[in-house]
């Protein structure tokens, strides 16, 4: 996404695209249904914990580790094969996201570096910093053209400035742009998808739309499927109004499905079945 030009608030401009207001309103209603559920008044911590687990599972699935929820719940060791390490990284990121809210609005690039460190969980020199020219990127599920290091640095700085400046754009729009920009740039050598979805989560929580983190958009992204996810991302990368609106709408559907998932958890708890 270009962050230069005459428009003072490009996020607000995106919010005015056809169909975006409807997506924003739909997500708000879905979130309100969760927060209005009687179980949320007494057992919100349980809903938050379950949403975190399901969100991590969904994010890992989009990165190629599509495990059953009960397998994720059962496991205690995620140091085995590549799939296990991806699931472990997704779980760590979900846990870490809630600890970084106060830093995000002041220093989003610092938060992104921390997220990559948490996901990678090793001490290699390239971990926690944007990649340099010539450094490989291991993100096989996203096959879009890879921007060069100078473009990555410039666009990350522009994204950071937008977040720090704030503005009137709805949380869904900001979250979708953060998510899409990180996937388009793939600024790190590894774990870019996991980091992008964790950053989307941070925006949705920190904006006040989902302060208890009970509406995991990652669940919805996984439910909508990898093909739809990548097709919507291509729309974002195109930079056209139609493509950007389609990506925001896709993120809105995902957030709505995440809210629906937690509503179902609330109803199961109410019935005493979970």
Coordinates of C-alpha atoms in Angstrom, one line a residue:
X1 CA 0.0 0.0 0.0
X2 CA 1.3 3.4 -0.9
X3 CA 1.4 5.8 2.1
X4 CA 2.5 8.9 0.2
X5 CA 0.5 11.5 -1.7
X6 CA -2.0 14.2 -1.0
X7 CA -4.3 12.1 1.1
X8 CA -3.7 12.9 4.7
X9 CA -5.3 9.6 5.9
X10 CA -5.1 6.8 3.3
X11 CA -6.8 4.4 5.8
X12 CA -9.8 6.6 6.0
X13 CA -9.9 6.7 2.2
X14 CA -10.0 2.9 2.1
X15 CA -12.8 3.0 4.6
X16 CA -14.9 4.9 2.0
X17 CA -14.5 2.3 -0.7
X18 CA -17.7 0.6 -1.9
X19 CA -18.7 -2.3 0.4
X20 CA -16.2 -1.6 3.2
X21 CA -18.7 0.2 5.4
X22 CA -21.0 -2.9 5.2
X23 CA -18.1 -5.2 6.2
X24 CA -17.3 -3.0 9.1
X25 CA -20.9 -3.0 10.3
X26 CA -21.2 -6.7 9.9
X27 CA -18.1 -7.3 12.0
X28 CA -19.3 -5.0 14.7
X29 CA -22.6 -6.8 14.9
X30 CA -20.8 -10.2 15.1
X31 CA -18.5 -9.0 17.8
X32 CA -21.4 -7.4 19.8
X33 CA -23.2 -10.8 19.8
X34 CA -20.2 -12.4 21.5
X35 CA -19.8 -9.7 24.1
X36 CA -23.5 -9.7 24.7
X37 CA -23.7 -13.4 25.5
X38 CA -24.5 -14.1 29.2
X39 CA -21.5 -16.5 29.5
X40 CA -19.1 -13.6 28.7
X41 CA -20.2 -11.9 32.0
X42 CA -19.0 -14.9 34.1
X43 CA -16.5 -16.8 32.1
X44 CA -14.8 -14.4 29.7
X45 CA -11.3 -15.7 30.7
X46 CA -12.3 -19.1 29.5
X47 CA -13.6 -17.8 26.2
X48 CA -10.4 -15.8 25.7
X49 CA -8.2 -18.8 26.4
X50 CA -10.2 -21.0 24.0
X51 CA -10.2 -18.3 21.3
X52 CA -6.4 -18.0 21.6
X53 CA -6.0 -21.8 21.1
X54 CA -8.3 -21.8 18.1
X55 CA -6.8 -18.8 16.6
X56 CA -3.3 -20.2 16.8
X57 CA -4.5 -23.5 15.2
X58 CA -6.1 -21.5 12.4
X59 CA -3.0 -19.4 11.8
X60 CA -0.7 -22.5 11.8
X61 CA -3.1 -24.2 9.3
X62 CA -2.7 -21.3 6.8
X63 CA 1.1 -21.7 7.1
X64 CA 0.8 -25.4 6.2
X65 CA 0.4 -27.1 9.6
X66 CA -3.3 -28.0 9.6
X67 CA -3.7 -29.9 12.8
X68 CA -6.9 -30.9 14.5
X69 CA -7.8 -28.7 17.4
X70 CA -7.6 -31.6 19.9
X71 CA -4.1 -32.4 18.8
X72 CA -3.0 -28.8 19.4
X73 CA -4.7 -29.0 22.8
X74 CA -3.1 -32.3 23.7
X75 CA 0.5 -31.6 22.7
X76 CA 3.0 -30.2 25.1
X77 CA 6.1 -30.6 22.9
X78 CA 6.3 -28.6 19.7
X79 CA 10.0 -29.0 19.0
X80 CA 9.7 -32.0 16.6
X81 CA 9.2 -31.7 12.8
X82 CA 8.5 -28.5 10.8
X83 CA 4.7 -28.7 11.3
X84 CA 5.1 -29.0 15.0
X85 CA 7.4 -26.0 15.1
X86 CA 4.9 -23.9 13.1
X87 CA 2.1 -24.8 15.5
X88 CA 4.4 -24.0 18.5
X89 CA 5.3 -20.6 16.9
X90 CA 1.6 -19.8 16.3
X91 CA 0.8 -20.6 20.0
X92 CA 3.7 -18.4 21.2
X93 CA 2.7 -15.5 19.0
X94 CA -0.9 -15.7 20.3
X95 CA 0.3 -15.6 23.9
X96 CA 2.8 -12.8 23.2
X97 CA 0.3 -10.5 21.3
X98 CA -1.5 -9.5 24.4
X99 CA 1.7 -8.4 26.0
X100 CA 2.6 -5.9 23.3
X101 CA -0.5 -3.7 23.0
X102 CA 1.0 -0.8 24.9
X103 CA 4.0 -0.7 22.6
X104 CA 2.2 -1.1 19.3
X105 CA 0.9 2.4 19.0
X106 CA 4.3 4.0 19.9
X107 CA 6.6 1.6 18.1
X108 CA 5.0 -0.9 15.8
X109 CA 8.3 -1.8 14.1
X110 CA 9.7 -2.8 17.5
X111 CA 6.6 -5.0 18.0
X112 CA 7.0 -6.7 14.6
X113 CA 10.7 -7.4 15.5
X114 CA 9.6 -9.0 18.8
X115 CA 6.9 -11.1 17.1
X116 CA 9.5 -12.5 14.6
X117 CA 11.9 -13.3 17.5
X118 CA 9.1 -15.1 19.3
X119 CA 8.0 -17.0 16.2
X120 CA 11.6 -18.0 15.2
X121 CA 12.8 -18.9 18.7
X122 CA 16.4 -19.0 17.7
X123 CA 19.4 -16.7 17.8
X124 CA 20.3 -16.3 14.1
X125 CA 21.5 -12.9 13.0
X126 CA 18.6 -12.4 10.6
X127 CA 15.9 -13.0 13.2
X128 CA 14.0 -9.9 14.4
X129 CA 15.1 -7.6 11.6
X130 CA 13.9 -6.9 8.0
X131 CA 15.7 -9.0 5.4
X132 CA 18.5 -7.6 3.3
X133 CA 19.0 -7.9 -0.4
X134 CA 20.0 -11.4 -1.3
X135 CA 18.7 -13.0 1.8
X136 CA 16.2 -15.8 1.1
X137 CA 12.5 -15.8 2.2
X138 CA 10.9 -19.1 3.3
X139 CA 7.3 -18.4 2.7
X140 CA 6.3 -21.1 0.1
X141 CA 2.5 -20.6 0.4
X142 CA 2.8 -17.0 -0.8
X143 CA 4.2 -16.9 -4.3
X144 CA 3.7 -13.2 -5.2
X145 CA 6.6 -11.1 -6.4
X146 CA 9.0 -10.3 -3.6
X147 CA 9.8 -6.6 -3.0
X148 CA 13.4 -5.6 -2.6
X149 CA 14.9 -4.7 0.7
X150 CA 14.8 -0.9 0.1
X151 CA 11.1 -1.1 -0.8
X152 CA 10.4 -3.2 2.3
X153 CA 12.2 -0.7 4.5
X154 CA 10.3 2.3 3.0
X155 CA 6.9 0.7 3.2
X156 CA 7.5 -0.6 6.8
X157 CA 8.3 2.9 7.8
X158 CA 5.2 4.3 6.1
X159 CA 3.1 1.7 7.8
X160 CA 4.6 2.6 11.1
X161 CA 3.9 6.3 10.6
X162 CA 0.2 5.5 9.8
X163 CA -0.2 3.5 13.0
X164 CA 1.5 6.0 15.2
X165 CA -0.5 8.9 13.7
X166 CA -3.7 7.1 14.3
X167 CA -6.8 8.3 12.6
X168 CA -10.5 7.8 12.1
X169 CA -10.4 4.6 10.1
X170 CA -12.3 1.6 11.5
X171 CA -10.3 -1.1 13.3
X172 CA -11.1 -3.6 10.5
X173 CA -9.6 -1.4 7.8
X174 CA -6.4 -0.8 9.8
X175 CA -6.1 -4.5 10.7
X176 CA -6.6 -5.6 7.1
X177 CA -3.9 -3.1 5.8
X178 CA -1.4 -4.2 8.5
X179 CA -2.1 -7.9 7.7
X180 CA -2.0 -7.4 3.9
X181 CA 1.1 -5.2 3.9
X182 CA 3.1 -7.6 5.9
X183 CA 2.2 -10.5 3.7
X184 CA 2.9 -8.5 0.6
X185 CA 6.3 -7.4 1.8
X186 CA 7.4 -10.6 3.7
X187 CA 9.9 -8.5 5.5
X188 CA 11.5 -11.4 7.4
X189 CA 13.2 -14.5 6.2
X190 CA 10.6 -16.8 7.9
X191 CA 7.2 -16.8 9.6
X192 CA 5.8 -13.8 7.8
X193 CA 2.3 -15.2 7.6
X194 CA 2.2 -16.0 11.3
X195 CA 3.6 -12.6 12.2
X196 CA 1.1 -10.8 9.8
X197 CA -1.9 -12.6 11.4
X198 CA -0.6 -11.9 14.9
X199 CA -0.3 -8.2 14.0
X200 CA -3.8 -8.2 12.7
X201 CA -4.9 -9.6 16.1
X202 CA -3.0 -6.9 17.9
X203 CA -4.9 -4.2 15.9
X204 CA -8.3 -5.7 16.6
X205 CA -7.6 -6.0 20.3
X206 CA -5.8 -2.7 20.8
X207 CA -8.4 -0.7 18.8
X208 CA -11.1 -1.6 21.3
X209 CA -13.1 -3.7 18.8
X210 CA -12.2 -6.9 20.5
X211 CA -10.5 -5.9 23.8
X212 CA -10.9 -9.4 25.4
X213 CA -9.5 -11.1 22.3
X214 CA -12.4 -13.4 21.9
X215 CA -13.0 -13.1 18.1
X216 CA -10.0 -14.9 16.5
X217 CA -9.9 -13.8 12.8
X218 CA -7.3 -16.5 12.2
X219 CA -10.1 -19.1 12.7
X220 CA -12.1 -17.4 9.9
X221 CA -9.1 -17.1 7.6
X222 CA -8.5 -20.8 7.9
X223 CA -12.2 -21.6 7.5
X224 CA -12.4 -19.6 4.3
X225 CA -9.5 -21.5 3.0
X226 CA -6.0 -20.9 1.7
X227 CA -7.1 -20.4 -2.0
X228 CA -9.5 -17.7 -1.1
X229 CA -7.0 -16.1 1.3
X230 CA -4.3 -15.9 -1.4
X231 CA -6.8 -14.7 -4.1
X232 CA -7.9 -11.9 -1.7
X233 CA -4.2 -11.0 -1.0
X234 CA -3.6 -10.7 -4.8
X235 CA -6.3 -8.0 -4.7
X236 CA -4.5 -6.2 -2.0
X237 CA -1.2 -6.3 -3.8
X238 CA -2.9 -5.0 -7.0
X239 CA -3.5 -1.7 -5.2
X240 CA -6.7 -1.2 -7.1
X241 CA -9.8 0.1 -5.2
X242 CA -11.6 -3.1 -6.1
X243 CA -8.8 -5.3 -5.0
X244 CA -8.2 -3.4 -1.7
X245 CA -12.0 -3.5 -0.9
X246 CA -12.1 -7.2 -1.6
X247 CA -9.2 -7.8 0.8
X248 CA -10.8 -5.8 3.5
X249 CA -14.1 -7.6 3.0
X250 CA -12.2 -10.9 3.2
X251 CA -10.7 -9.9 6.5
X252 CA -14.1 -8.8 7.6
X253 CA -15.6 -12.2 6.8
X254 CA -12.7 -13.9 8.7
X255 CA -13.3 -11.7 11.8
X256 CA -17.0 -12.4 11.7
X257 CA -16.4 -16.1 11.5
X258 CA -14.0 -15.9 14.4
X259 CA -16.7 -14.1 16.4
X260 CA -19.2 -16.8 15.4
X261 CA -16.8 -19.5 16.6
X262 CA -16.6 -17.9 20.1
X263 CA -20.4 -17.5 20.2
X264 CA -20.6 -21.2 19.6
X265 CA -18.1 -21.8 22.5
X266 CA -20.3 -19.6 24.7
X267 CA -23.4 -21.6 23.9
X268 CA -21.6 -24.9 24.5
X269 CA -20.4 -23.7 27.9
X270 CA -23.9 -22.6 28.6
X271 CA -25.2 -26.0 27.9
X272 CA -22.5 -27.5 30.0
X273 CA -21.1 -29.4 27.0
X274 CA -17.6 -27.8 27.1

